[in-house]
Short mmCIF file of C-alpha atoms in Angstrom, two decimals:
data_model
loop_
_atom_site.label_atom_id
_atom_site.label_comp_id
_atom_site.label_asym_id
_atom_site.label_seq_id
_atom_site.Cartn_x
_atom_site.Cartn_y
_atom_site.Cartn_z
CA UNK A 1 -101.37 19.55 18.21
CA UNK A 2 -99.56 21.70 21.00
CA UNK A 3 -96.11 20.79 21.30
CA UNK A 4 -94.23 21.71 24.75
CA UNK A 5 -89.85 22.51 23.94
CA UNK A 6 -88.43 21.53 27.49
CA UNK A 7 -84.63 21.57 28.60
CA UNK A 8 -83.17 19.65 31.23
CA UNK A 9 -83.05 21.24 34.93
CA UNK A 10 -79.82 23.31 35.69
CA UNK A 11 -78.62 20.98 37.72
CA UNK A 12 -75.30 19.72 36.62
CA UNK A 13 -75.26 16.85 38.66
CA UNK A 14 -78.61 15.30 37.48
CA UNK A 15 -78.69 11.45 37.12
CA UNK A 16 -79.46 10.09 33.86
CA UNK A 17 -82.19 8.17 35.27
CA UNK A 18 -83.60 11.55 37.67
CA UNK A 19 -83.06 13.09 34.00
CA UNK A 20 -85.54 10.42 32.51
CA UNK A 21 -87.87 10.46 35.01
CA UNK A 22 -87.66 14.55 34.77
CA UNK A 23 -88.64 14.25 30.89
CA UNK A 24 -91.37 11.45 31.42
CA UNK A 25 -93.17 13.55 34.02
CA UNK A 26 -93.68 16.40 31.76
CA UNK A 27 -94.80 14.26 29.34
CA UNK A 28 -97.38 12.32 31.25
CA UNK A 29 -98.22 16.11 32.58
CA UNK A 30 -98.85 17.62 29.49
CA UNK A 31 -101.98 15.98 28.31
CA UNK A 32 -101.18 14.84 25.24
CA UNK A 33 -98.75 17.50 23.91
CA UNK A 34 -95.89 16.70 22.10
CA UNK A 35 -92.51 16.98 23.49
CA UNK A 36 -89.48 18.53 21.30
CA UNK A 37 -86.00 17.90 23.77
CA UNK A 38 -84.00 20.69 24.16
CA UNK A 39 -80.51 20.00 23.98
CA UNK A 40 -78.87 23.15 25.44
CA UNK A 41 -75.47 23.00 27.50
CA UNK A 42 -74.00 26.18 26.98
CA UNK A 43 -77.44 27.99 28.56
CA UNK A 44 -78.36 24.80 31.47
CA UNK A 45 -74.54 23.70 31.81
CA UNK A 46 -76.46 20.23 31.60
CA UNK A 47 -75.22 17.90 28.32
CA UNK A 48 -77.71 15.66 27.14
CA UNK A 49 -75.92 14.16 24.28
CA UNK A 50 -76.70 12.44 21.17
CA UNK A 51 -76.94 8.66 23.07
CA UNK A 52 -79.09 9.79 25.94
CA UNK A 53 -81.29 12.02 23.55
CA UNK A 54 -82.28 8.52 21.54
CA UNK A 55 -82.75 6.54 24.66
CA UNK A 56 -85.02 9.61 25.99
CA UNK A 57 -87.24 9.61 22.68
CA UNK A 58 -87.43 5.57 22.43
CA UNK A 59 -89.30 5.89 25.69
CA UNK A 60 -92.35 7.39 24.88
CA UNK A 61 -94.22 8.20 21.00
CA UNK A 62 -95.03 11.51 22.58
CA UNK A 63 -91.67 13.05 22.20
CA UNK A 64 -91.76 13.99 18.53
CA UNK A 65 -88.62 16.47 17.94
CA UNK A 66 -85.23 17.84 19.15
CA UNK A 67 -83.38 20.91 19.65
CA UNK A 68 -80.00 20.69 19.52
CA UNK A 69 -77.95 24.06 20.64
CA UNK A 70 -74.97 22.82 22.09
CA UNK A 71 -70.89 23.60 19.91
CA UNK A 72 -70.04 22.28 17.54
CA UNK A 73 -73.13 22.69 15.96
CA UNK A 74 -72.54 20.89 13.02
CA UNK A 75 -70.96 17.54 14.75
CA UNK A 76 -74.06 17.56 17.42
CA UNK A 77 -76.55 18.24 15.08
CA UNK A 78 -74.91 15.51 12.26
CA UNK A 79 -74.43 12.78 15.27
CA UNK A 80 -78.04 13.22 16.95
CA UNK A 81 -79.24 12.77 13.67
CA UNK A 82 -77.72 9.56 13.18
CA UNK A 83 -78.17 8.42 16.76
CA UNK A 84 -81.60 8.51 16.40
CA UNK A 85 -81.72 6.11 13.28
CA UNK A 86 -84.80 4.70 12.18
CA UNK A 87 -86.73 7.16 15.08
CA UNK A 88 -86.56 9.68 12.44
CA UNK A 89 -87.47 12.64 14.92
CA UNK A 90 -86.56 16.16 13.24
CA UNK A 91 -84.01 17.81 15.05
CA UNK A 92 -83.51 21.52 14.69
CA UNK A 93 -80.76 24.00 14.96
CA UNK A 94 -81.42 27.43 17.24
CA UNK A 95 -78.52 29.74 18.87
CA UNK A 96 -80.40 32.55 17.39
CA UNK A 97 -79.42 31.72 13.89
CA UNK A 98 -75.82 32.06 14.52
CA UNK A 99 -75.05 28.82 12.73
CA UNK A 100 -77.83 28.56 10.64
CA UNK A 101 -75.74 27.31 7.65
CA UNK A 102 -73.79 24.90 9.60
CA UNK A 103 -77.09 23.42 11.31
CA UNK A 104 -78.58 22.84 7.94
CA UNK A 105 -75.37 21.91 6.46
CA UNK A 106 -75.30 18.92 9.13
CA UNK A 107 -79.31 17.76 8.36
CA UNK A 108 -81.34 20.34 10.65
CA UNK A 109 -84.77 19.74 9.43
CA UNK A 110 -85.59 23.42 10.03
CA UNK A 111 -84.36 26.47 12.93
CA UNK A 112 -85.86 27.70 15.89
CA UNK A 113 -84.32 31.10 15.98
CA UNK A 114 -85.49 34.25 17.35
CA UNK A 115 -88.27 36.61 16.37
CA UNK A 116 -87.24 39.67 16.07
CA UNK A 117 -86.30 39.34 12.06
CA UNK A 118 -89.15 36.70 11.22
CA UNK A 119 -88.46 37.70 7.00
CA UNK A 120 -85.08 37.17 7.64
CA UNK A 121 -85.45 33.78 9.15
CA UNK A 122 -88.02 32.88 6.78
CA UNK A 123 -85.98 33.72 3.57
CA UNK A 124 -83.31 31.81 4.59
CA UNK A 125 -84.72 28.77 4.76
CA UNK A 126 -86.93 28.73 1.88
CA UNK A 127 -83.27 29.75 -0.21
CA UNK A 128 -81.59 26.56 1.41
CA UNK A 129 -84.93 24.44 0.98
CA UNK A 130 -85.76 25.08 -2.37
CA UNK A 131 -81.89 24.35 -3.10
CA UNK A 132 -80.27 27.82 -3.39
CA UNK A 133 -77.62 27.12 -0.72
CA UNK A 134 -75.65 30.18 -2.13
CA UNK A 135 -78.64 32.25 -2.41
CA UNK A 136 -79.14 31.28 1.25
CA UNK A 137 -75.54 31.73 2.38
CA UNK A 138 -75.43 34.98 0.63
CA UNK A 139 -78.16 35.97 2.64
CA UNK A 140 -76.68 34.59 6.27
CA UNK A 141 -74.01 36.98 5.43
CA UNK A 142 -75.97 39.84 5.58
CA UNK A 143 -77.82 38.93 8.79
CA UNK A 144 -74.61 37.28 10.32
CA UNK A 145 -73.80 40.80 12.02
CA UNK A 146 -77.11 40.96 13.70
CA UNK A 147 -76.83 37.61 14.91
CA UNK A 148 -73.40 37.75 16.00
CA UNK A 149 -74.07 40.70 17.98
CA UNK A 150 -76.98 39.39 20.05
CA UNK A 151 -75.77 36.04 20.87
CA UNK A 152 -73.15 37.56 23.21
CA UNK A 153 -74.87 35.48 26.22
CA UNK A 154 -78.59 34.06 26.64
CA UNK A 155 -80.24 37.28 28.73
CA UNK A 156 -78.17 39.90 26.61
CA UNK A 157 -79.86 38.06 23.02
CA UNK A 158 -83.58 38.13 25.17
CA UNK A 159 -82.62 41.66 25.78
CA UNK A 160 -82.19 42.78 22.05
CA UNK A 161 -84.94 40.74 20.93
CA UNK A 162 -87.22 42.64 23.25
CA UNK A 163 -85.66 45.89 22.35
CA UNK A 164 -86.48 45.31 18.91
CA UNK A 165 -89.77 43.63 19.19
CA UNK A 166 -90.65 46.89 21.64
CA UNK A 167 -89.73 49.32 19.28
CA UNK A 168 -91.84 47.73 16.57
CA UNK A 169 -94.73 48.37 18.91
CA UNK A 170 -95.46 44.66 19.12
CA UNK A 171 -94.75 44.12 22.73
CA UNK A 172 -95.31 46.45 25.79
CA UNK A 173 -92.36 46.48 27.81
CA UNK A 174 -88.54 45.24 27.53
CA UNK A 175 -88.28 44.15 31.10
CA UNK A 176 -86.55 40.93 31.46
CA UNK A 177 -86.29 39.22 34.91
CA UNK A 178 -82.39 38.55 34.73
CA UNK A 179 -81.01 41.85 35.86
CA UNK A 180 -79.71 42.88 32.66
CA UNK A 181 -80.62 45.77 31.18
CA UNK A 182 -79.29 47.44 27.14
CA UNK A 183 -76.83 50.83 27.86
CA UNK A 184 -77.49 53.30 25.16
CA UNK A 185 -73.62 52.08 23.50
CA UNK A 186 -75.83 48.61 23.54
CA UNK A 187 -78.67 50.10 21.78
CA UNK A 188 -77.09 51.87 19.11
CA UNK A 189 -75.38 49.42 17.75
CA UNK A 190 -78.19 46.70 17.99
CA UNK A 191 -80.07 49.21 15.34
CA UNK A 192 -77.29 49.79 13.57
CA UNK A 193 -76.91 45.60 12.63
CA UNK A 194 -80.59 45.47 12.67
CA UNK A 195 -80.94 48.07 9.89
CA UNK A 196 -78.27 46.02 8.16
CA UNK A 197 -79.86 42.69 8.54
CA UNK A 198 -83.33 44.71 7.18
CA UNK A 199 -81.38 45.71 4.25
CA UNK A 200 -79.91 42.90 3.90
CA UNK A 201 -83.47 41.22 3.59
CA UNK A 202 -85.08 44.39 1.47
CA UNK A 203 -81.96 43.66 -0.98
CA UNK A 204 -83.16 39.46 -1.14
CA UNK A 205 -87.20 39.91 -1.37
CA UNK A 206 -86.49 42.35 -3.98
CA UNK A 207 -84.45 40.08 -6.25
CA UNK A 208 -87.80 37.67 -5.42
CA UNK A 209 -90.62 39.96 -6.58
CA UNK A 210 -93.97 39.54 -4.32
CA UNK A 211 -93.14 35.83 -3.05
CA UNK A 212 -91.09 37.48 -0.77
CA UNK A 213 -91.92 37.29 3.17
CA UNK A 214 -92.90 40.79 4.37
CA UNK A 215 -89.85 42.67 6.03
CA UNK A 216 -90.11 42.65 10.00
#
């Protein structure tokens, strides 16, 4: 099943009811996909909120999931959760992984990070899952640099995860269509905390022997 992630319009002063009808139209536009609500203010300056979120999903059985990315972390994430009751929907915790240990901490069912350290993502929450919350928080440490670094703004984080992914040979340009653009002070120090992150990774699937993830 295809599932389609969609945050409100940046349009501050949205209705909640233009907001609703928004939502409702993608849904009956997306052919059956499933709908995960995107809960973003610091990157729309549009709040959803916990309330609105559960009156959004009661609406219609084809939104399935939310994405909650809005500070504090924790509190949002904890109070959506509860707000939705007996609708059970996963919500999830993104911001690059910056709070990945909060997020989970409060109930995120799983992240929706980047992808430009997939092992690292991947290790993280298979530690917290299986129960090793140190083992996982031990390993957030080591990535925290990284993550810090990038999530200086929403185009600058696109920008390093294109970097990355570009030098890596897996994509074919870095262009971005926000006018941004990595200075070479930029670049160097986005491979410095990406080496760190990589060791930081190496260092965990070691300890783990060949269940590991593959670094990259």
């Amino acid at each position: 099943m295809a599932m389609v992630m969609v945050a409100p319009p940046a349009a501050a002063s949205m209705s909640r009811s233009s907001l609703s009808a928004h939502y409702l139209a993608i849904v009956d536009a997306a052919s059956g996909a499933e709908v995960m609500i995107q809960d973003a203010p610091g990157f729309v300056d549009v709040d959803l909120g916990a309330v609105f979120i559960r009156q959004l999903a009661s609406t219609s059985p084809a939104i399935t999931a939310v994405k909650i990315e809005g500070s504090p972390v924790g509190e949002r994430i904890a109070d959506c959760i509860e707000a939705l009751g007996a609708l059970k929907l996963p919500v999830f915790g993104g911001n690059g992984g910056l709070h990945a240990m909060d997020a989970l901490d409060a109930g995120a069912s799983a992240m929706i990070p980047g992808c430009e350290l997939v092992a690292g993502h991947v290790r993280l929450f298979e530690a917290y899952a299986s129960g090793d919350r140190e083992g996982a928080a031990q390993l957030y440490a080591k990535l925290l640099p990284l993550f810090a670094f990038q999530m200086q703004n929403l185009n600058f984080y696109i920008a390093c995860n294109k970097e990355i992914l570009w030098r890596r040979k897996l994509i074919g340009s870095t262009h971005m269509r926000a006018p941004i653009k990595l200075g070479s002070r930029s670049k160097a120090a986005l491979i410095h905390y990406e080496g760190l992150a990589l060791a930081g990774v190496e260092e965990d699937s070691a300890c783990l022997g060949a269940s590991a993830p593959a670094v990259g």
